[in-house]
CSV table of C-alpha atoms and ligand atoms in Angstrom, one decimal:
chain,number,residue,atom,x,y,z
Z,1,ARG,CA,0.0,0.0,0.0
Z,2,ALA,CA,1.2,3.5,-0.7
Z,3,ARG,CA,-0.3,7.0,-0.6
Z,4,ASN,CA,1.5,8.1,-3.7
Z,5,LEU,CA,2.8,6.3,-6.8
Z,6,SER,CA,5.7,6.9,-9.1
Z,7,VAL,CA,5.3,4.9,-12.3
Z,8,ALA,CA,8.8,4.4,-13.9
Z,9,THR,CA,8.4,1.2,-15.8
Z,10,GLY,CA,10.2,2.4,-19.0
Z,11,MET,CA,9.0,2.5,-22.6
Z,12,LYS,CA,7.5,-0.2,-24.8
Z,13,PRO,CA,9.0,-1.4,-28.1
Z,14,ASN,CA,7.4,0.6,-30.9
Z,15,LYS,CA,5.4,-1.7,-33.2
Z,16,PRO,CA,3.4,0.4,-35.6
Z,17,ASP,CA,0.1,-0.6,-37.2
Z,18,TRP,CA,1.6,-1.6,-40.5
Z,19,ALA,CA,3.9,-4.1,-38.7
Z,20,ALA,CA,1.6,-5.4,-36.0
Z,21,PRO,CA,-0.1,-8.2,-38.1
Z,22,HIS,CA,3.3,-9.6,-39.2
Z,23,ILE,CA,5.1,-9.7,-35.8
Z,24,GLY,CA,6.7,-13.1,-35.3
Z,25,PRO,CA,9.9,-15.0,-36.1
Z,26,THR,CA,10.7,-13.1,-39.3
Z,27,CYS,CA,9.4,-9.7,-38.3
Z,28,PHE,CA,10.4,-8.4,-34.9
Z,29,HIS,CA,11.5,-5.5,-32.8
Z,30,ALA,CA,15.2,-4.8,-32.4
Z,31,SER,CA,14.9,-5.5,-28.7
Z,32,ASP,CA,14.5,-9.2,-29.7
Z,33,TYR,CA,17.5,-9.2,-32.1
Z,34,LEU,CA,19.9,-11.0,-29.8
Z,35,HIS,CA,17.4,-13.9,-29.4
Z,36,ARG,CA,17.1,-14.3,-33.2
Z,37,ALA,CA,20.6,-13.5,-34.4
Z,38,ALA,CA,21.5,-17.0,-35.3
Z,39,SER,CA,19.0,-17.4,-38.2
Z,40,PHE,CA,19.9,-14.9,-40.9
Z,41,SER,CA,22.3,-16.9,-43.2
Z,42,GLY,CA,21.3,-16.6,-46.8
Z,43,LYS,CA,18.3,-14.3,-46.0
Z,44,ARG,CA,17.4,-10.9,-47.3
Z,45,VAL,CA,17.4,-8.9,-44.0
Z,46,SER,CA,15.9,-5.4,-43.8
Z,47,VAL,CA,16.6,-3.2,-40.8
Z,48,ILE,CA,14.1,-0.4,-40.5
Z,49,GLY,CA,15.3,2.6,-38.5
Z,50,GLY,CA,18.4,4.8,-39.0
Z,51,GLY,CA,19.3,5.4,-35.3
Z,52,GLN,CA,22.0,3.9,-33.1
Z,53,THR,CA,20.2,0.6,-32.6
Z,54,GLY,CA,19.7,0.1,-36.4
Z,55,ALA,CA,23.3,1.0,-37.0
Z,56,GLU,CA,24.6,-1.5,-34.4
Z,57,ILE,CA,22.4,-4.2,-35.9
Z,58,VAL,CA,23.5,-3.5,-39.5
Z,59,LEU,CA,27.2,-3.6,-38.3
Z,60,ASP,CA,26.6,-6.9,-36.5
Z,61,LEU,CA,24.9,-8.4,-39.5
Z,62,LEU,CA,27.8,-7.5,-41.8
Z,63,THR,CA,30.6,-8.5,-39.4
Z,64,ALA,CA,29.5,-11.5,-37.3
Z,65,PRO,CA,31.2,-14.5,-38.8
Z,66,GLY,CA,29.4,-17.5,-40.2
Z,67,ARG,CA,25.8,-16.2,-40.4
Z,68,GLU,CA,25.9,-13.4,-42.9
Z,69,PRO,CA,22.6,-12.6,-44.7
Z,70,ALA,CA,22.5,-12.8,-48.5
Z,71,GLN,CA,21.5,-9.1,-48.5
Z,72,VAL,CA,21.1,-6.3,-46.0
Z,73,SER,CA,19.0,-3.2,-46.6
Z,74,TRP,CA,19.0,-0.4,-44.1
Z,75,ILE,CA,16.0,1.9,-44.3
Z,76,SER,CA,15.7,5.3,-42.5
Z,77,ASN,CA,13.1,8.0,-42.7
Z,78,LEU,CA,15.8,10.6,-42.0
Z,79,PRO,CA,17.5,12.2,-45.1
Z,80,ARG,CA,21.0,10.9,-44.1
Z,81,PHE,CA,22.7,8.5,-41.7
Z,82,SER,CA,23.9,11.3,-39.4
Z,83,PRO,CA,26.2,11.3,-36.4
Z,84,LEU,CA,25.2,12.4,-33.0
Z,85,GLU,CA,25.2,16.1,-32.4
Z,86,GLU,CA,27.6,16.5,-29.5
Z,87,GLY,CA,29.4,19.3,-27.7
Z,88,GLY,CA,29.1,21.8,-24.9
Z,89,PHE,CA,26.5,24.0,-26.6
Z,90,VAL,CA,24.4,21.0,-27.8
Z,91,ASP,CA,24.4,19.6,-24.2
Z,92,GLN,CA,22.8,22.8,-22.9
Z,93,VAL,CA,19.4,21.4,-23.9
Z,94,PHE,CA,19.9,18.7,-21.2
Z,95,THR,CA,19.6,21.1,-18.3
Z,96,PRO,CA,16.9,22.2,-15.9
Z,97,GLY,CA,17.2,25.7,-17.4
Z,98,TYR,CA,16.3,24.5,-20.8
Z,99,VAL,CA,13.4,22.5,-19.5
Z,100,SER,CA,11.9,25.6,-17.9
Z,101,THR,CA,12.4,27.6,-21.1
Z,102,TYR,CA,10.8,24.8,-23.2
Z,103,GLN,CA,7.8,24.8,-20.9
Z,104,THR,CA,7.0,28.5,-21.8
Z,105,LEU,CA,6.7,27.6,-25.6
Z,106,PRO,CA,3.4,27.2,-27.5
Z,107,GLN,CA,2.6,23.7,-28.7
Z,108,LEU,CA,3.9,24.4,-32.2
Z,109,GLY,CA,7.2,25.7,-30.8
Z,110,LYS,CA,7.6,22.6,-28.6
Z,111,ARG,CA,7.1,20.3,-31.5
Z,112,SER,CA,9.6,22.1,-33.7
Z,113,GLU,CA,12.2,22.1,-30.8
Z,114,ILE,CA,11.8,18.3,-30.4
Z,115,ALA,CA,12.1,17.7,-34.1
Z,116,GLY,CA,15.1,20.0,-34.4
Z,117,GLN,CA,16.9,18.3,-31.6
Z,118,LYS,CA,16.5,14.8,-33.0
Z,119,LEU,CA,20.2,14.2,-33.7
Z,120,ALA,CA,21.2,15.4,-30.2
Z,121,SER,CA,19.8,12.2,-28.8
Z,122,ASP,CA,19.2,9.9,-31.8
Z,123,GLY,CA,22.2,10.5,-34.0
Z,124,LEU,CA,24.8,7.7,-34.5
Z,125,THR,CA,28.0,7.5,-32.4
Z,126,PRO,CA,31.1,8.3,-34.4
Z,127,ALA,CA,32.6,4.8,-33.5
Z,128,THR,CA,29.7,2.9,-35.0
Z,129,ILE,CA,29.1,5.0,-38.0
Z,130,ASP,CA,32.9,5.0,-38.9
Z,131,ALA,CA,33.1,1.2,-38.4
Z,132,LEU,CA,30.1,0.8,-40.7
Z,133,TYR,CA,31.4,3.1,-43.4
Z,134,GLU,CA,34.8,1.4,-43.3
Z,135,GLU,CA,33.2,-2.1,-43.7
Z,136,ILE,CA,31.0,-1.0,-46.6
Z,137,TYR,CA,33.9,0.8,-48.3
Z,138,ARG,CA,36.2,-2.2,-47.8
Z,139,ARG,CA,33.6,-4.5,-49.4
Z,140,LYS,CA,32.7,-2.2,-52.3
Z,141,HIS,CA,36.1,-0.7,-53.3
Z,142,LEU,CA,38.8,-3.0,-51.9
Z,143,ALA,CA,37.4,-6.5,-51.9
Z,144,LYS,CA,35.2,-5.8,-54.9
Z,145,ALA,CA,32.7,-8.1,-53.3
Z,146,PRO,CA,29.1,-8.6,-54.7
Z,147,ASP,CA,26.9,-5.7,-53.8
Z,148,THR,CA,24.9,-7.0,-50.9
Z,149,VAL,CA,24.3,-3.9,-48.8
Z,150,ALA,CA,21.6,-1.3,-49.7
Z,151,LEU,CA,21.7,1.9,-47.7
Z,152,LEU,CA,18.2,3.5,-48.1
Z,153,PRO,CA,17.8,6.8,-46.3
Z,154,GLY,CA,14.9,9.3,-47.0
Z,155,ARG,CA,12.3,6.5,-47.0
Z,156,ASN,CA,9.3,6.5,-44.7
Z,157,VAL,CA,7.8,3.0,-44.3
Z,158,PHE,CA,4.0,3.2,-44.5
Z,159,ALA,CA,2.9,-0.4,-45.3
Z,160,LEU,CA,4.1,-4.0,-45.2
Z,161,ASP,CA,2.7,-7.0,-47.1
Z,162,ARG,CA,3.8,-10.3,-48.4
Z,163,ASP,CA,3.9,-11.9,-51.9
Z,164,ALA,CA,5.0,-15.4,-53.0
Z,165,VAL,CA,8.7,-14.5,-52.5
Z,166,GLY,CA,8.6,-12.7,-49.1
Z,167,TYR,CA,7.8,-9.3,-47.5
Z,168,ARG,CA,7.4,-6.2,-49.5
Z,169,ILE,CA,8.2,-3.0,-47.5
Z,170,HIS,CA,6.4,0.0,-49.0
Z,171,THR,CA,8.1,3.3,-48.5
Z,172,ASP,CA,7.4,6.9,-49.3
Z,173,MET,CA,10.4,8.8,-50.7
Z,174,THR,CA,9.5,12.3,-49.5
Z,175,ALA,CA,12.2,14.0,-51.5
Z,176,CYS,CA,11.0,12.8,-54.9
Z,177,GLN,CA,7.4,12.3,-54.0
Z,178,ALA,CA,7.3,8.7,-55.1
Z,179,THR,CA,6.9,5.3,-53.5
Z,180,GLU,CA,9.1,2.3,-53.6
Z,181,ALA,CA,8.8,-1.4,-52.5
Z,182,ILE,CA,11.7,-3.2,-51.0
Z,183,GLY,CA,11.8,-7.0,-50.7
Z,184,ALA,CA,12.9,-8.9,-47.6
Z,185,ASP,CA,12.7,-12.2,-45.8
Z,186,VAL,CA,13.4,-10.9,-42.4
Z,187,ILE,CA,12.5,-7.5,-41.0
Z,188,ILE,CA,14.0,-5.9,-37.9
Z,189,LEU,CA,12.1,-2.9,-36.5
Z,190,ALA,CA,14.8,-0.6,-35.1
Z,191,ILE,CA,12.3,2.2,-34.7
Z,192,GLY,CA,12.6,2.9,-31.0
Z,193,ALA,CA,10.3,2.7,-28.1
Z,194,LYS,CA,7.1,4.5,-27.0
Z,195,PRO,CA,6.0,5.8,-23.6
Z,196,SER,CA,2.9,4.2,-22.2
Z,197,LEU,CA,1.1,3.3,-19.0
Z,198,PRO,CA,1.9,-0.2,-17.9
Z,199,GLU,CA,-0.9,-2.8,-18.0
Z,200,PHE,CA,-1.2,-2.9,-14.2
Z,201,MET,CA,-2.4,0.7,-14.4
Z,202,ALA,CA,-5.5,-0.4,-16.5
Z,203,PRO,CA,-8.0,-0.2,-13.6
Z,204,LEU,CA,-7.1,3.5,-13.1
Z,205,SER,CA,-6.4,4.5,-16.7
Z,206,ASP,CA,-9.8,6.0,-17.4
Z,207,ARG,CA,-9.3,8.3,-14.4
Z,208,ILE,CA,-6.1,9.7,-15.7
Z,209,ASP,CA,-6.0,12.5,-18.3
Z,210,CYS,CA,-4.1,11.2,-21.3
Z,211,ASP,CA,-3.1,12.5,-24.8
Z,212,PRO,CA,-4.7,10.9,-27.9
Z,213,SER,CA,-1.9,8.2,-27.9
Z,214,GLY,CA,-2.7,7.2,-24.3
Z,215,VAL,CA,0.3,8.8,-22.7
Z,216,PRO,CA,-0.6,10.7,-19.4
Z,217,ASN,CA,-0.4,14.5,-19.5
Z,218,LEU,CA,2.1,15.6,-16.8
Z,219,SER,CA,2.3,18.8,-14.8
Z,220,LYS,CA,5.7,20.5,-14.3
Z,221,ASP,CA,6.4,18.3,-11.2
Z,222,TYR,CA,5.6,15.1,-13.2
Z,223,ARG,CA,2.2,14.6,-11.6
Z,224,MET,CA,-0.6,13.0,-13.7
Z,225,THR,CA,-4.0,14.6,-13.7
Z,226,PHE,CA,-5.9,11.9,-11.7
Z,227,ASP,CA,-9.4,12.3,-10.4
Z,228,GLY,CA,-8.6,10.3,-7.2
Z,229,PRO,CA,-8.3,11.8,-3.6
Z,230,ALA,CA,-6.2,14.9,-3.4
Z,231,GLY,CA,-3.6,13.3,-1.1
Z,232,ASN,CA,-2.9,10.4,-3.6
Z,233,SER,CA,-0.7,11.5,-6.4
Z,234,ILE,CA,0.6,9.5,-9.3
Z,235,PHE,CA,3.8,10.6,-10.9
Z,236,GLY,CA,5.0,9.5,-14.4
Z,237,LEU,CA,8.6,9.1,-15.5
Z,238,ASN,CA,9.8,8.8,-19.0
Z,239,MET,CA,6.4,9.9,-20.2
Z,240,GLY,CA,7.1,13.6,-20.6
Z,241,LEU,CA,8.6,14.2,-24.0
Z,242,ALA,CA,5.8,16.6,-24.8
Z,243,SER,CA,5.6,18.3,-21.4
Z,244,HIS,CA,9.4,18.4,-20.5
Z,245,GLY,CA,11.1,18.2,-23.9
Z,246,ILE,CA,14.0,16.2,-25.3
Z,247,VAL,CA,15.7,15.5,-22.0
Z,248,ASP,CA,12.8,13.6,-20.6
Z,249,PRO,CA,13.6,10.1,-22.0
Z,250,GLN,CA,17.3,10.6,-21.2
Z,251,MET,CA,19.3,9.8,-18.0
Z,252,SER,CA,20.9,13.2,-17.9
Z,253,LEU,CA,18.4,14.8,-15.5
Z,254,MET,CA,17.4,11.6,-13.6
Z,255,ALA,CA,18.6,13.0,-10.2
Z,256,TRP,CA,16.9,16.3,-10.9
Z,257,ARG,CA,13.6,14.6,-11.8
Z,258,ALA,CA,13.7,12.6,-8.6
Z,259,GLY,CA,14.4,15.8,-6.6
Z,260,VAL,CA,11.4,17.6,-8.3
Z,261,ILE,CA,9.1,14.6,-7.3
Z,262,ILE,CA,10.4,14.5,-3.7
Z,263,ASN,CA,9.9,18.2,-3.3
Z,264,ALA,CA,6.3,17.8,-4.7
Z,265,LEU,CA,5.6,15.0,-2.2
Z,266,ALA,CA,7.2,16.8,0.7
Z,267,GLY,CA,5.5,20.1,-0.2
Z,268,SER,CA,8.8,21.9,0.4
Z,269,GLN,CA,12.2,22.4,-1.1
Z,270,VAL,CA,14.0,19.3,0.2
Z,271,PHE,CA,16.3,19.5,-2.8
Z,272,ASN,CA,17.4,22.6,-4.6
Z,273,VAL,CA,16.0,22.0,-8.2
Z,274,GLU,CA,16.2,25.6,-9.3
Z,275,PRO,CA,17.9,26.0,-12.7
Z,276,GLY,CA,21.5,27.1,-12.5
Z,277,ALA,CA,22.9,30.0,-14.5
Z,278,ASP,CA,22.3,29.1,-18.2
Z,279,ILE,CA,24.9,30.1,-20.8
Z,280,ILE,CA,22.4,30.3,-23.6
Z,281,ASN,CA,19.5,32.7,-23.8
Z,282,TRP,CA,16.9,30.4,-25.4
Z,283,PRO,CA,13.8,32.0,-26.9
Z,284,ARG,CA,11.1,32.0,-24.2
Z,285,LEU,CA,7.8,33.6,-23.8
Z,286,ASP,CA,7.8,34.9,-20.3
Z,287,HIS,CA,10.8,37.3,-20.4
Z,288,PRO,CA,12.2,37.9,-23.9
Z,289,VAL,CA,15.9,38.3,-24.0
Z,290,ALA,CA,15.9,41.6,-26.0
Z,291,THR,CA,13.8,43.2,-23.3
Z,292,SER,CA,15.9,42.1,-20.4
Z,293,LEU,CA,19.2,43.2,-22.2
Z,294,GLU,CA,17.7,46.6,-22.9
Z,295,HIS,CA,16.6,46.7,-19.3
Z,296,ALA,CA,20.2,45.8,-18.2
Z,297,ALA,CA,21.7,48.5,-20.5
Z,298,ALA,CA,19.2,51.1,-19.3
Z,299,THR,CA,19.9,50.4,-15.6
Z,300,GLY,CA,23.6,50.2,-16.1
M,401,FAD,C1,19.9,2.0,-27.4
M,401,FAD,C2,19.7,3.1,-26.3
M,401,FAD,C3,20.6,4.0,-26.1
M,401,FAD,C4,20.5,5.0,-25.1
M,401,FAD,N1,21.4,5.9,-24.9
M,401,FAD,C5,21.3,6.9,-23.9
M,401,FAD,C6,22.3,7.8,-23.7
M,401,FAD,O1,23.4,7.8,-24.3
M,401,FAD,N2,22.1,8.8,-22.7
M,401,FAD,C7,21.0,8.8,-22.0
M,401,FAD,O2,20.8,9.7,-21.1
M,401,FAD,N3,20.0,7.9,-22.2
M,401,FAD,C8,20.1,7.0,-23.2
M,401,FAD,N4,19.1,6.1,-23.4
M,401,FAD,C9,17.9,6.2,-22.7
M,401,FAD,C10,18.0,5.6,-21.3
M,401,FAD,O3,18.3,4.2,-21.5
M,401,FAD,C11,16.6,5.7,-20.6
M,401,FAD,O4,16.3,7.1,-20.5
M,401,FAD,C12,16.6,5.1,-19.3
M,401,FAD,O5,17.0,3.8,-19.2
M,401,FAD,C13,15.2,5.2,-18.7
M,401,FAD,O6,15.2,4.8,-17.4
M,401,FAD,P1,13.9,4.3,-16.8
M,401,FAD,O7,14.2,4.0,-15.4
M,401,FAD,O8,12.8,5.4,-17.0
M,401,FAD,O9,13.4,3.1,-17.6
M,401,FAD,P2,14.0,1.6,-17.8
M,401,FAD,O10,15.5,1.7,-17.7
M,401,FAD,O11,13.4,1.0,-19.0
M,401,FAD,O12,13.6,0.9,-16.4
M,401,FAD,C14,12.2,0.5,-16.2
M,401,FAD,C15,12.3,-0.8,-15.3
M,401,FAD,O13,10.9,-1.1,-14.9
M,401,FAD,C16,10.8,-2.5,-15.0
M,401,FAD,N5,9.4,-2.8,-15.1
M,401,FAD,C17,8.6,-2.7,-16.2
M,401,FAD,N6,7.3,-3.1,-16.0
M,401,FAD,C18,7.3,-3.5,-14.7
M,401,FAD,C19,6.3,-4.1,-13.9
M,401,FAD,N7,5.1,-4.3,-14.3
M,401,FAD,N8,6.6,-4.4,-12.6
M,401,FAD,C20,7.9,-4.2,-12.1
M,401,FAD,N9,8.9,-3.7,-12.9
M,401,FAD,C21,8.6,-3.3,-14.2
M,401,FAD,C22,11.6,-2.9,-16.2
M,401,FAD,O14,11.9,-4.2,-16.2
M,401,FAD,C23,12.8,-2.0,-16.0
M,401,FAD,O15,13.8,-2.6,-15.2
M,401,FAD,C24,19.3,5.1,-24.4
M,401,FAD,C25,18.3,4.1,-24.6
M,401,FAD,C26,18.5,3.1,-25.6
M,401,FAD,C27,17.4,2.1,-25.8
């Protein structure tokens, strides 16, 4: 028994509608890869998803001895296979100060911030991307090996079906406004994970305010809007990409998040969670920078 609850059960593998009917031994989420990795020899394997997980799986498929697929295709909806955006300035979005700025933005601004920060969390590590490039270069230009690797960025998968030969992955090539079908025997979904309420919360789920995808809407202190007794709060962790921004599904602010929740439970500042001095003046709605600089100049 507990007066308050903090739900931190992690994300669920993303299995979109077009994949759901096919999930099984030959079409599975990347989180199952290591259980299936023995059975790819001679197969056409397609990895969908151009993030770090997809990159590591493609590298493993090309380099693990004795079980190499006949063909590997790597599909990404991003325009390029891009490295992680790193560095001191990039990392400033993983701070309490940035979270408080983000929370002043209108919905459209929040969405565009998250889209623009994609590579700060989902880009490829230099070690993986370099190893992959070297392996593909070696095969193509040094070993003059048969062309068995297809790198396919800029393709958004929208449907999956089967014909007599195997799967057909239907993609939308946004840049040229055309569609394309890619054949495969095995499909690995390296398309990330989604926040969601765990099954054990089902008896309470219709009493919790959620967005259209079923993810609880969170207040600044991670509290769900729950119509239960005022003294019984439910907090949600790793569910706040929309409410808290890009840092929410990351470990960077884990201690700060815990401090925010403890303060909310205690009703006092047990931990100092106030943002430190930021080195970047992000656009924010409550005190525009230009105004505060003018004010500083005017007051000397
Ligand atoms: C490939 C990859 C790379 C990443 N790289 C980074 C990185 O470089 N930097 C970074 O900051 N973050 C990174 N992340 C994100 C980071 O891993 C997550 O933010 C972090 O693990 C989330 O922690 P969590 O405690 O919310 O969830 P989890 O770590 O998923 O923990 C949830 C726990 O709850 C348990 N659980 C689930 N259901 C139940 C239940 N019904 N009963 C009891 N227990 C249950 C699960 O078994 C699990 O142990 C990466 C994630 C991935 C997948």
